[in-house]
């Protein structure tokens, strides 16, 4: 009994040490999580723009047996035009020169643009490759003046907050040289607004969700093709990603919950007195590495 009594303080000390170690480890892990959270927290990031492939669908939401795909897709012979080396060089140079004239234009005319042109450039964008050929894009074309103005109101309200609070001093200072701000007159004046939505998932006839693989990169590629098609048609735009406007614009345009706004393009002809910043592009040797 005496021996037990003499050892009791030792046991208590050991227990206290163990508790201390456990608490220190727990607090340390919490601090690491807090630090990581602070490092990765970017208040200007639009949560609506996060790629849905980062958040896999719950197992019960997905029909593992059927994704709406045909079991066997028929393969057909493929024929392609082949050009001489001289013609290839000429065509590639001509296409580069065409796209090198592309500029982001914020001063757009209200001059009408043939609707058929808009249909054709979106058809071109729809030729984009996509993960498992899910084609996870929706192009919403707005030409109604009332809707265009409502879009402008939503965008300008959020953009003012972005410039003053969310984006941070460094970003705002970097934009000063380009003379941009939250006033978006072109959203009223451009004859068309094209809003590109990514479909985070699809809907099967049986009500199950259909996985859209690589939905964001697929839609981003389609946007690049759309920009090239607009340039080829002699139309201009400015790429805008209206931060934190997605949910409001989705509701305004009556789009379903599985669609997230990725890009907003005002499309039209430049005003006669339009100006653009005198920018230069990186040289080939600065953007290409040959191994």
XYZ file of N, CA and C in Angstrom:
873
model
N 0.840 -1.212 0.000
C 0.000 0.000 0.000
C 0.864 1.246 0.000
N 1.925 1.194 0.788
C 2.839 2.348 0.858
C 3.516 2.559 -0.483
N 3.881 1.393 -1.094
C 4.535 1.485 -2.410
C 3.601 2.126 -3.433
N 2.335 1.711 -3.403
C 1.341 2.276 -4.332
C 1.187 3.783 -4.120
N 1.150 4.174 -2.814
C 0.991 5.597 -2.491
C 2.180 6.398 -2.999
N 3.370 5.802 -2.883
C 4.563 6.536 -3.329
C 4.627 6.639 -4.852
N 4.019 5.671 -5.546
C 4.053 5.694 -7.008
C 2.933 6.542 -7.619
N 1.907 6.829 -6.812
C 0.765 7.594 -7.337
C 1.176 8.923 -7.965
N 1.998 9.743 -7.310
C 2.415 11.011 -7.946
C 3.117 10.786 -9.277
N 3.860 9.680 -9.376
C 4.552 9.378 -10.632
C 3.548 9.099 -11.737
N 2.529 8.251 -11.407
C 1.489 7.954 -12.394
C 0.755 9.222 -12.824
N 0.450 10.052 -11.850
C -0.254 11.311 -12.158
C 0.600 12.184 -13.074
N 1.897 12.242 -12.787
C 2.795 13.063 -13.621
C 2.852 12.539 -15.045
N 2.928 11.190 -15.174
C 2.979 10.585 -16.510
C 1.704 10.879 -17.286
N 0.559 10.731 -16.586
C -0.735 11.001 -17.235
C -0.809 12.456 -17.684
N -0.338 13.371 -16.835
C -0.359 14.802 -17.176
C 0.497 15.081 -18.402
N 1.682 14.428 -18.435
C 2.562 14.607 -19.589
C 1.886 14.111 -20.863
N 1.270 12.916 -20.765
C 0.584 12.364 -21.945
C -0.543 13.276 -22.422
N -1.322 13.786 -21.469
C -2.411 14.707 -21.828
C -1.842 15.955 -22.495
N -0.738 16.443 -21.951
C -0.105 17.633 -22.518
C 0.362 17.410 -23.939
N 0.971 16.230 -24.164
C 1.445 15.902 -25.524
C 0.282 15.815 -26.501
N -0.798 15.160 -26.068
C -1.982 15.018 -26.932
C -2.579 16.376 -27.261
N -2.723 17.236 -26.243
C -3.288 18.576 -26.463
C -2.397 19.402 -27.385
N -1.078 19.293 -27.188
C -0.146 20.055 -28.027
C -0.240 19.615 -29.478
N -0.328 18.279 -29.673
C -0.438 17.751 -31.026
C -1.735 18.202 -31.677
N -2.832 18.140 -30.892
C -4.140 18.565 -31.418
C -4.124 20.032 -31.790
N -3.583 20.871 -30.884
C -3.503 22.307 -31.166
C -2.606 22.592 -32.357
N -1.502 21.817 -32.458
C -0.588 22.008 -33.578
C -1.255 21.716 -34.904
N -2.038 20.620 -34.933
C -2.756 20.273 -36.157
C -3.801 21.325 -36.489
N -4.461 21.853 -35.449
C -5.464 22.892 -35.671
C -4.811 24.145 -36.237
N -3.614 24.508 -35.674
C -2.910 25.684 -36.168
C -2.503 25.501 -37.625
N -2.029 24.270 -37.964
C -1.660 23.997 -39.346
C -2.851 24.155 -40.273
N -4.011 23.633 -39.814
C -5.227 23.765 -40.633
C -5.612 25.223 -40.790
N -5.490 25.983 -39.682
C -5.844 27.405 -39.740
C -4.914 28.153 -40.685
N -3.599 27.833 -40.599
C -2.626 28.502 -41.465
C -2.899 28.160 -42.924
N -3.156 26.856 -43.166
C -3.457 26.423 -44.530
C -4.699 27.099 -45.051
N -5.701 27.230 -44.170
C -6.951 27.883 -44.568
C -6.707 29.334 -44.931
N -5.848 30.001 -44.115
C -5.543 31.402 -44.397
C -4.792 31.543 -45.704
N -3.863 30.601 -45.975
C -3.072 30.674 -47.186
C -3.912 30.440 -48.427
N -4.877 29.508 -48.326
C -5.674 29.170 -49.501
C -6.941 30.007 -49.609
N -7.237 30.799 -48.584
C -8.450 31.607 -48.615
C -8.245 32.803 -49.529
N -9.041 32.879 -50.579
C -8.964 34.010 -51.499
C -10.374 34.579 -51.631
N -10.679 35.633 -50.906
C -12.060 36.127 -50.879
C -12.580 36.574 -52.227
N -11.666 36.834 -53.185
C -12.130 37.292 -54.493
C -12.526 36.142 -55.408
N -12.240 34.898 -54.987
C -12.572 33.749 -55.830
C -14.070 33.493 -55.807
N -14.640 33.345 -56.976
C -16.066 33.052 -57.094
C -16.272 31.560 -56.870
N -16.935 31.207 -55.777
C -17.170 29.800 -55.470
C -17.937 29.104 -56.591
N -18.716 29.873 -57.336
C -19.529 29.298 -58.400
C -18.671 28.779 -59.552
N -17.420 29.266 -59.622
C -16.570 28.897 -60.742
C -15.741 27.658 -60.475
N -15.796 27.111 -59.255
C -14.998 25.929 -58.963
C -15.448 24.753 -59.819
N -14.449 24.018 -60.300
C -14.723 22.891 -61.189
C -15.478 21.803 -60.446
N -16.605 21.385 -60.974
C -17.417 20.363 -60.333
C -16.714 19.025 -60.221
N -15.677 18.789 -61.049
C -14.969 17.520 -60.969
C -14.160 17.419 -59.685
N -13.981 18.543 -58.979
C -13.311 18.511 -57.683
C -14.227 17.946 -56.609
N -15.506 17.910 -56.895
C -16.490 17.452 -55.924
C -17.294 16.322 -56.552
N -16.766 15.076 -56.510
C -17.476 13.964 -57.149
C -18.873 13.780 -56.599
N -19.755 13.340 -57.457
C -21.139 13.127 -57.054
C -21.217 11.999 -56.035
N -22.167 12.120 -55.126
C -22.372 11.066 -54.151
C -22.778 9.775 -54.863
N -22.378 8.651 -54.284
C -22.635 7.368 -54.927
C -24.115 7.151 -55.215
N -24.958 7.580 -54.260
C -26.378 7.333 -54.458
C -26.969 8.225 -55.539
N -26.215 9.292 -55.904
C -26.725 10.196 -56.920
C -26.427 9.705 -58.326
N -25.425 8.823 -58.465
C -24.969 8.389 -59.776
C -25.488 6.997 -60.086
N -25.975 6.828 -61.309
C -26.395 5.506 -61.755
C -25.170 4.819 -62.345
N -24.563 3.913 -61.557
C -23.335 3.259 -61.997
C -23.580 2.350 -63.210
N -24.815 1.875 -63.344
C -25.096 0.939 -64.425
C -25.281 1.644 -65.768
N -25.752 2.891 -65.711
C -26.070 3.556 -66.974
C -25.830 5.053 -66.855
N -24.990 5.548 -67.722
C -24.682 6.981 -67.713
C -25.301 7.683 -68.922
N -26.173 6.998 -69.609
C -26.802 7.612 -70.771
C -25.993 7.442 -72.036
N -24.887 6.664 -71.965
C -24.050 6.451 -73.137
C -24.446 5.156 -73.843
N -24.299 5.163 -75.152
C -24.490 3.929 -75.890
C -23.335 2.987 -75.565
N -23.627 1.685 -75.492
C -22.572 0.728 -75.153
C -21.497 0.678 -76.229
N -21.907 0.713 -77.470
C -20.949 0.663 -78.575
C -21.273 1.769 -79.575
N -20.362 2.718 -79.694
C -20.536 3.797 -80.663
C -19.916 3.344 -81.976
N -20.686 3.423 -83.032
C -20.178 3.009 -84.344
C -19.000 3.886 -84.758
N -17.991 3.283 -85.317
C -16.859 4.025 -85.861
C -16.967 4.050 -87.382
N -16.714 5.218 -87.944
C -16.837 5.396 -89.389
C -15.490 5.833 -89.953
N -15.244 5.613 -91.231
C -13.975 6.026 -91.836
C -13.771 7.539 -91.695
N -12.536 7.921 -91.458
C -12.204 9.340 -91.296
C -11.316 9.776 -92.451
N -11.739 10.850 -93.092
C -10.920 11.418 -94.164
C -10.596 12.860 -93.811
N -9.385 13.258 -94.074
C -8.958 14.622 -93.741
C -8.249 15.247 -94.929
N -8.414 16.553 -95.032
C -7.675 17.279 -96.074
C -6.209 17.345 -95.679
N -5.364 17.153 -96.651
C -3.933 17.276 -96.396
C -3.364 18.316 -97.343
N -2.604 19.254 -96.771
C -2.051 20.348 -97.553
C -0.558 20.133 -97.777
N -0.051 20.768 -98.788
C 1.392 20.752 -98.997
C 2.060 21.524 -97.871
N 3.347 21.307 -97.672
C 4.047 22.018 -96.604
C 3.957 23.523 -96.792
N 4.077 23.965 -98.028
C 4.004 25.403 -98.309
C 2.624 25.950 -97.948
N 1.574 25.183 -98.292
C 0.213 25.620 -97.983
C -0.040 25.607 -96.474
N 0.500 24.614 -95.787
C 0.357 24.556 -94.330
C 0.980 25.778 -93.667
N 2.172 26.111 -94.109
C 2.861 27.274 -93.542
C 2.068 28.542 -93.817
N 1.570 28.668 -95.051
C 0.800 29.853 -95.425
C -0.474 29.965 -94.595
N -1.203 28.856 -94.462
C -2.466 28.868 -93.713
C -2.229 29.164 -92.225
N -1.210 28.550 -91.650
C -0.919 28.782 -90.232
C -0.494 30.221 -89.982
N 0.261 30.801 -90.914
C 0.690 32.191 -90.777
C -0.503 33.135 -90.905
N -1.377 32.857 -91.875
C -2.566 33.694 -92.075
C -3.479 33.653 -90.856
N -3.654 32.444 -90.285
C -4.526 32.306 -89.111
C -3.917 33.033 -87.914
N -2.595 32.923 -87.754
C -1.927 33.651 -86.666
C -2.138 35.157 -86.830
N -1.949 35.654 -88.019
C -2.097 37.098 -88.248
C -3.520 37.558 -87.955
N -4.496 36.710 -88.282
C -5.894 37.040 -87.981
C -6.103 37.137 -86.475
N -5.642 36.134 -85.729
C -5.867 36.126 -84.285
C -4.986 37.130 -83.552
N -3.871 37.491 -84.143
C -3.006 38.484 -83.513
C -3.649 39.862 -83.506
N -4.667 40.044 -84.340
C -5.414 41.310 -84.356
C -6.494 41.342 -83.279
N -6.714 40.186 -82.635
C -7.741 40.143 -81.600
C -7.326 41.003 -80.424
N -8.250 41.838 -79.979
C -8.030 42.667 -78.808
C -9.298 42.659 -77.955
N -9.104 42.869 -76.662
C -10.255 43.028 -75.772
C -10.780 44.451 -75.936
N -11.991 44.567 -76.454
C -12.570 45.881 -76.764
C -13.720 46.161 -75.808
N -13.596 47.248 -75.069
C -14.626 47.621 -74.089
C -15.578 48.694 -74.616
N -15.281 49.222 -75.796
C -16.129 50.262 -76.381
C -16.813 49.667 -77.606
N -18.003 49.120 -77.382
C -18.724 48.414 -78.441
C -19.917 49.223 -78.926
N -20.130 49.153 -80.225
C -21.237 49.868 -80.868
C -22.543 49.103 -80.688
N -23.650 49.839 -80.787
C -24.961 49.185 -80.747
C -25.438 48.799 -82.145
N -24.561 48.895 -83.134
C -24.905 48.538 -84.506
C -25.331 47.074 -84.576
N -26.446 46.790 -85.255
C -26.948 45.409 -85.302
C -25.956 44.449 -85.957
N -25.968 43.222 -85.477
C -25.136 42.139 -86.013
C -26.074 41.032 -86.480
N -25.867 40.483 -87.684
C -26.756 39.410 -88.155
C -26.815 38.250 -87.161
N -27.998 37.830 -86.833
C -28.179 36.748 -85.872
C -27.542 35.442 -86.367
N -27.564 35.250 -87.682
C -27.012 34.019 -88.242
C -25.522 33.881 -87.929
N -24.833 35.020 -87.837
C -23.409 34.991 -87.502
C -23.221 34.440 -86.091
N -24.073 34.904 -85.168
C -23.992 34.438 -83.785
C -24.277 32.931 -83.733
N -25.279 32.488 -84.485
C -25.587 31.054 -84.521
C -24.375 30.252 -84.995
N -23.711 30.764 -86.026
C -22.588 30.029 -86.608
C -21.374 29.972 -85.681
N -21.073 31.076 -84.981
C -19.893 31.049 -84.098
C -20.139 30.132 -82.901
N -21.398 30.045 -82.467
C -21.702 29.125 -81.365
C -21.686 27.685 -81.863
N -22.122 27.466 -83.099
C -21.964 26.130 -83.682
C -20.491 25.731 -83.692
N -19.634 26.683 -84.047
C -18.192 26.413 -84.075
C -17.689 26.063 -82.675
N -18.139 26.809 -81.666
C -17.732 26.531 -80.286
C -18.193 25.148 -79.855
N -19.348 24.730 -80.372
C -19.901 23.424 -80.018
C -19.150 22.256 -80.624
N -18.155 22.541 -81.494
C -17.324 21.462 -82.040
C -16.186 21.099 -81.091
N -16.088 21.789 -79.976
C -14.998 21.573 -79.027
C -14.986 20.149 -78.495
N -13.791 19.611 -78.227
C -13.736 18.298 -77.557
C -14.205 18.430 -76.116
N -14.683 17.323 -75.559
C -15.128 17.347 -74.161
C -14.928 15.969 -73.542
N -14.812 15.925 -72.222
C -14.596 14.674 -71.511
C -15.704 13.670 -71.772
N -15.351 12.514 -72.345
C -16.317 11.451 -72.680
C -17.445 11.952 -73.573
N -17.146 13.011 -74.329
C -18.120 13.615 -75.253
C -19.441 13.960 -74.543
N -19.318 14.547 -73.354
C -20.517 14.943 -72.611
C -21.022 16.321 -73.036
N -20.196 17.102 -73.756
C -20.581 18.433 -74.246
C -21.252 19.260 -73.133
N -20.521 19.562 -72.070
C -21.129 20.167 -70.878
C -21.245 21.689 -70.929
N -21.785 22.226 -72.001
C -21.867 23.669 -72.142
C -23.269 24.124 -72.549
N -23.585 25.334 -72.110
C -24.811 26.017 -72.537
C -24.437 27.449 -72.866
N -24.763 27.892 -74.071
C -24.487 29.257 -74.503
C -25.808 30.037 -74.492
N -25.926 30.979 -73.590
C -27.148 31.779 -73.490
C -26.915 33.099 -74.215
N -27.675 33.337 -75.269
C -27.541 34.557 -76.071
C -28.626 35.539 -75.648
N -28.212 36.704 -75.183
C -29.160 37.725 -74.715
C -29.121 38.914 -75.657
N -30.273 39.237 -76.228
C -30.381 40.416 -77.083
C -31.477 41.371 -76.609
N -32.302 40.922 -75.673
C -33.378 41.751 -75.143
C -32.798 42.903 -74.319
N -33.126 44.160 -74.642
C -32.553 45.317 -73.940
C -32.818 45.300 -72.431
N -34.016 44.865 -72.022
C -34.338 44.833 -70.594
C -33.426 43.852 -69.869
N -33.275 42.651 -70.439
C -32.422 41.643 -69.810
C -30.968 42.093 -69.770
N -30.527 42.717 -70.846
C -29.138 43.203 -70.879
C -28.908 44.212 -69.761
N -29.880 45.097 -69.560
C -29.717 46.116 -68.516
C -29.756 45.501 -67.118
N -30.619 44.505 -66.931
C -30.659 43.826 -65.627
C -29.324 43.130 -65.348
N -28.741 42.524 -66.388
C -27.425 41.896 -66.240
C -26.395 42.952 -65.850
N -26.466 44.102 -66.501
C -25.520 45.178 -66.168
C -25.667 45.612 -64.718
N -26.896 45.748 -64.251
C -27.118 46.167 -62.861
C -26.515 45.165 -61.880
N -26.741 43.881 -62.143
C -26.208 42.842 -61.254
C -24.688 42.858 -61.262
N -24.112 42.931 -62.464
C -22.654 42.886 -62.598
C -22.011 44.108 -61.955
N -22.536 45.285 -62.222
C -21.914 46.502 -61.679
C -22.005 46.561 -60.158
N -23.116 46.091 -59.612
C -23.257 46.094 -58.153
C -22.198 45.201 -57.499
N -22.013 44.006 -58.056
C -21.019 43.086 -57.495
C -19.594 43.533 -57.805
N -19.388 44.061 -59.015
C -18.046 44.483 -59.401
C -17.552 45.654 -58.555
N -18.443 46.534 -58.149
C -18.027 47.630 -57.277
C -17.506 47.074 -55.952
N -18.197 46.068 -55.433
C -17.738 45.423 -54.198
C -16.404 44.712 -54.442
N -16.279 44.069 -55.616
C -15.030 43.378 -55.950
C -13.856 44.354 -55.944
N -14.028 45.489 -56.614
C -12.950 46.471 -56.722
C -12.611 47.088 -55.360
N -13.634 47.325 -54.561
C -13.407 48.032 -53.295
C -13.033 47.117 -52.133
N -13.430 45.844 -52.203
C -13.224 44.974 -51.037
C -12.574 43.626 -51.361
N -13.089 42.932 -52.379
C -12.707 41.539 -52.568
C -11.360 41.346 -53.278
N -11.086 42.166 -54.277
C -9.947 41.904 -55.143
C -8.596 42.228 -54.504
N -8.582 43.177 -53.634
C -7.326 43.521 -52.980
C -6.584 44.631 -53.702
N -5.715 45.318 -52.969
C -5.020 46.499 -53.492
C -4.122 46.167 -54.672
N -3.422 45.037 -54.620
C -2.484 44.700 -55.696
C -3.198 44.513 -57.022
N -4.298 43.752 -56.995
C -5.044 43.486 -58.227
C -5.618 44.802 -58.793
N -6.209 45.598 -57.928
C -6.799 46.862 -58.384
C -5.730 47.760 -58.987
N -4.551 47.815 -58.361
C -3.461 48.633 -58.895
C -2.980 48.117 -60.250
N -2.938 46.780 -60.406
C -2.521 46.199 -61.682
C -3.502 46.553 -62.804
N -4.772 46.760 -62.445
C -5.786 47.080 -63.455
C -5.828 48.570 -63.800
N -5.252 49.405 -62.940
C -5.325 50.854 -63.167
C -4.707 51.244 -64.501
N -3.606 50.587 -64.860
C -2.921 50.944 -66.108
C -3.777 50.614 -67.329
N -4.735 49.695 -67.146
C -5.629 49.342 -68.250
C -6.907 50.181 -68.234
N -7.035 51.015 -67.198
C -8.178 51.934 -67.057
C -9.508 51.198 -67.022
N -9.565 50.118 -66.262
C -10.831 49.403 -66.104
C -11.427 49.717 -64.732
N -12.723 49.596 -64.643
C -13.421 49.783 -63.364
C -14.707 48.967 -63.397
N -15.586 49.235 -62.449
C -16.809 48.414 -62.360
C -17.945 48.919 -63.248
N -17.730 50.003 -63.979
C -18.759 50.512 -64.894
C -18.666 49.731 -66.203
N -19.749 49.071 -66.604
C -19.745 48.177 -67.770
C -20.785 48.637 -68.789
N -20.549 49.762 -69.416
C -21.497 50.311 -70.383
C -21.758 49.350 -71.539
N -20.732 48.581 -71.905
C -20.869 47.680 -73.046
C -21.938 46.609 -72.839
N -22.330 46.361 -71.592
C -23.377 45.371 -71.354
C -24.737 45.863 -71.848
N -24.885 47.168 -71.967
C -26.102 47.750 -72.543
C -25.980 47.924 -74.050
N -24.798 48.379 -74.508
C -24.663 48.785 -75.908
C -24.414 47.629 -76.866
N -23.714 46.589 -76.431
C -23.423 45.469 -77.335
C -24.731 44.826 -77.801
N -24.862 44.546 -79.097
C -26.118 43.947 -79.587
C -26.397 42.568 -78.996
N -25.336 41.845 -78.599
C -25.525 40.525 -78.006
C -24.630 40.356 -76.786
N -25.155 39.667 -75.794
C -24.347 39.167 -74.696
C -24.414 37.648 -74.779
N -23.248 37.009 -74.750
C -23.205 35.549 -74.730
C -22.684 35.121 -73.372
N -23.518 34.422 -72.621
C -23.126 33.918 -71.312
C -22.892 32.417 -71.434
N -21.675 31.995 -71.104
C -21.309 30.587 -71.255
C -21.379 29.918 -69.891
N -22.240 28.914 -69.780
C -22.412 28.159 -68.546
C -21.784 26.783 -68.700
N -21.087 26.341 -67.661
C -20.609 24.960 -67.632
C -21.647 24.124 -66.898
N -21.940 22.959 -67.420
C -22.861 22.032 -66.770
C -22.029 21.122 -65.864
N -22.110 21.345 -64.569
C -21.317 20.577 -63.621
C -21.680 19.092 -63.678
N -22.936 18.816 -63.945
C -23.397 17.439 -64.155
C -24.605 17.497 -65.073
N -24.977 16.350 -65.642
C -26.142 16.280 -66.499
C -27.300 15.612 -65.779
N -28.433 15.550 -66.439
C -29.619 14.899 -65.883
C -30.058 13.789 -66.820
N -30.147 12.582 -66.265
C -30.621 11.447 -67.048
C -32.149 11.379 -67.015
N -32.756 10.734 -67.997
C -34.224 10.609 -68.018
C -34.791 9.969 -66.757
N -33.989 9.108 -66.080
C -34.478 8.446 -64.873
C -34.291 9.302 -63.620
N -33.863 10.552 -63.809
C -33.710 11.464 -62.677
C -32.349 11.443 -62.022
N -31.504 10.475 -62.398
C -30.161 10.393 -61.835
C -29.264 11.478 -62.445
N -28.177 11.777 -61.707
C -27.211 12.741 -62.225
C -26.183 12.031 -63.100
N -25.810 12.704 -64.164
C -24.836 12.157 -65.104
C -23.516 12.911 -64.936
N -22.440 12.181 -64.701
C -21.146 12.819 -64.487
C -20.660 13.497 -65.758
N -20.229 14.744 -65.617
C -19.608 15.469 -66.723
C -18.126 15.619 -66.405
N -17.330 14.778 -67.033
C -15.905 14.736 -66.743
C -15.197 15.972 -67.306
N -14.268 16.510 -66.508
C -13.486 17.671 -66.963
C -14.375 18.773 -67.531
N -15.467 19.056 -66.819
C -16.437 20.010 -67.386
C -15.851 21.399 -67.577
N -15.002 21.846 -66.643
C -14.490 23.217 -66.765
C -13.479 23.358 -67.894
N -12.551 22.421 -68.007
C -11.572 22.515 -69.086
C -12.248 22.325 -70.438
N -13.265 21.473 -70.502
C -13.993 21.272 -71.761
C -14.664 22.563 -72.216
N -15.341 23.232 -71.275
C -16.030 24.480 -71.625
C -15.018 25.587 -71.914
N -13.891 25.570 -71.219
C -12.859 26.583 -71.467
C -12.306 26.468 -72.886
N -12.105 25.223 -73.345
C -11.645 25.022 -74.725
C -12.688 25.561 -75.703
N -13.973 25.290 -75.416
C -15.053 25.789 -76.279
C -15.049 27.313 -76.329
N -14.738 27.946 -75.193
C -14.682 29.412 -75.154
C -13.554 29.927 -76.047
N -12.418 29.218 -76.046
C -11.309 29.626 -76.905
C -11.684 29.546 -78.371
N -12.370 28.472 -78.743
C -12.823 28.336 -80.130
C -13.819 29.437 -80.472
N -14.693 29.771 -79.517
C -15.677 30.839 -79.736
C -14.988 32.174 -79.985
N -13.952 32.483 -79.215
C -13.217 33.739 -79.413
C -12.579 33.788 -80.798
N -12.017 32.661 -81.239
C -11.411 32.610 -82.570
C -12.470 32.778 -83.660
N -13.639 32.156 -83.449
C -14.722 32.254 -84.435
C -15.246 33.678 -84.531
N -15.345 34.367 -83.398
C -15.788 35.770 -83.413
C -14.793 36.639 -84.166
N -13.510 36.426 -83.904
C -12.482 37.196 -84.598
C -12.534 36.940 -86.100
N -12.743 35.685 -86.456
C -12.818 35.320 -87.868
C -14.002 35.990 -88.563
N -15.086 36.232 -87.796
C -16.292 36.853 -88.364
C -16.224 38.380 -88.344
N -15.163 38.948 -87.769
C -15.035 40.402 -87.712
C -15.772 41.038 -86.551
N -16.031 40.236 -85.503
C -16.700 40.753 -84.313
C -15.708 40.806 -83.153
N -16.026 41.662 -82.183
C -15.098 41.862 -81.058
C -15.827 41.709 -79.734
N -15.034 41.469 -78.697
C -15.598 41.253 -77.366
C -14.539 41.555 -76.329
N -14.925 41.454 -75.072
C -13.986 41.490 -73.956
C -14.380 40.346 -73.034
N -13.408 39.506 -72.693
C -13.720 38.367 -71.828
C -13.932 38.860 -70.406
N -15.075 38.551 -69.838
C -15.372 38.982 -68.472
C -15.812 37.786 -67.639
N -15.284 37.718 -66.446
C -15.685 36.695 -65.476
C -16.244 37.418 -64.264
N -17.519 37.800 -64.324
C -18.109 38.614 -63.251
C -18.171 37.864 -61.926
N -17.188 38.136 -61.056
C -17.092 37.430 -59.784
C -18.339 37.610 -58.933
N -18.810 36.499 -58.394
C -19.935 36.475 -57.458
C -21.262 36.920 -58.065
N -21.331 36.923 -59.397
C -22.588 37.260 -60.076
C -23.319 36.020 -60.579
N -22.620 34.889 -60.604
C -23.170 33.687 -61.209
C -24.553 33.287 -60.730
N -24.748 33.140 -59.417
C -26.069 32.705 -58.944
C -27.191 33.653 -59.347
N -26.964 34.963 -59.225
C -28.012 35.930 -59.591
C -28.323 35.874 -61.082
N -27.277 35.772 -61.897
C -27.489 35.727 -63.340
C -28.144 34.412 -63.751
N -27.820 33.346 -63.042
C -28.443 32.061 -63.335
C -29.949 32.123 -63.065
N -30.311 32.755 -61.976
C -31.736 32.896 -61.645
C -32.425 33.804 -62.656
N -31.778 34.930 -62.977
C -32.353 35.881 -63.942
C -32.634 35.203 -65.279
N -31.702 34.367 -65.720
C -31.820 33.728 -67.033
C -32.502 32.361 -66.964
N -33.007 32.026 -65.759
C -33.781 30.792 -65.555
C -33.000 29.543 -65.970
N -31.722 29.514 -65.566
C -30.905 28.342 -65.834
C -30.969 27.379 -64.647
N -30.855 26.073 -64.892
C -30.960 25.088 -63.799
C -29.747 25.127 -62.870
N -29.897 24.488 -61.714
C -28.876 24.535 -60.669
C -27.574 23.853 -61.069
N -27.611 22.944 -62.042
C -26.387 22.249 -62.447
C -25.509 23.079 -63.374
N -25.966 24.287 -63.724
C -25.182 25.150 -64.604
C -24.547 26.283 -63.808
N -23.259 26.504 -64.051
C -22.503 27.556 -63.379
C -21.921 28.494 -64.426
N -22.062 29.789 -64.212
C -21.560 30.766 -65.180
C -20.037 30.760 -65.205
N -19.476 30.603 -66.393
C -18.021 30.590 -66.548
C -17.518 31.881 -67.182
N -18.231 32.386 -68.180
C -17.737 33.540 -68.927
C -18.907 34.353 -69.475
N -18.704 35.661 -69.549
C -19.696 36.577 -70.131
C -19.010 37.376 -71.227
N -19.548 37.288 -72.440
C -18.957 37.986 -73.581
C -19.951 38.968 -74.187
N -19.681 40.283 -74.122
C -20.455 41.231 -74.921
C -19.909 41.180 -76.349
N -20.771 41.093 -77.337
C -20.312 40.871 -78.712
C -20.884 41.931 -79.644
N -20.019 42.499 -80.481
C -20.476 43.471 -81.460
C -19.313 44.068 -82.232
N -19.584 45.200 -82.907
C -18.548 45.937 -83.613
C -17.962 46.988 -82.672
N -16.684 47.319 -82.846
C -16.122 48.408 -82.033
C -16.742 49.753 -82.423
N -16.852 50.651 -81.455
C -17.262 52.014 -81.774
C -16.194 52.661 -82.658
N -16.591 53.656 -83.421
C -15.635 54.311 -84.323
C -14.493 54.976 -83.556
N -14.782 55.441 -82.325
C -13.743 56.095 -81.533
C -13.176 55.165 -80.450
N -13.362 53.861 -80.638
C -12.883 52.897 -79.637
C -11.365 52.948 -79.517
N -10.881 52.752 -78.305
C -9.439 52.668 -78.053
C -9.148 51.388 -77.266
N -7.892 50.945 -77.369
C -7.435 49.786 -76.588
C -6.051 50.127 -76.036
N -5.656 49.508 -74.928
C -4.316 49.751 -74.392
C -3.238 49.321 -75.396
N -2.145 50.063 -75.434
C -1.035 49.734 -76.337
C -0.190 48.630 -75.716
N -0.669 47.402 -75.852
C 0.007 46.256 -75.246
C 0.801 45.483 -76.293
N 1.795 44.744 -75.840
C 2.541 43.852 -76.721
C 2.403 42.427 -76.185
N 2.619 41.465 -77.057
C 2.536 40.064 -76.654
C 3.928 39.461 -76.535
N 4.035 38.425 -75.720
C 5.319 37.749 -75.559
C 5.788 37.154 -76.881
N 7.101 37.119 -77.071
C 7.679 36.524 -78.269
C 7.561 35.004 -78.202
N 7.687 34.362 -79.358
C 7.552 32.913 -79.436
C 8.516 32.211 -78.487
N 9.767 32.700 -78.440
C 10.759 32.032 -77.588
C 10.446 32.182 -76.098
N 9.547 33.099 -75.762
C 9.156 33.278 -74.376
C 7.970 32.400 -73.961
N 7.284 31.821 -74.949
C 6.108 31.011 -74.617
C 6.228 29.561 -75.093
N 7.285 29.239 -75.830
C 7.425 27.888 -76.353
C 8.770 27.296 -75.954
N 8.737 26.040 -75.544
C 9.965 25.296 -75.243
C 9.998 24.073 -76.142
N 11.072 23.921 -76.907
C 11.236 22.766 -77.796
C 12.255 21.826 -77.160
N 11.850 20.577 -76.926
C 12.727 19.607 -76.245
C 13.417 18.706 -77.275
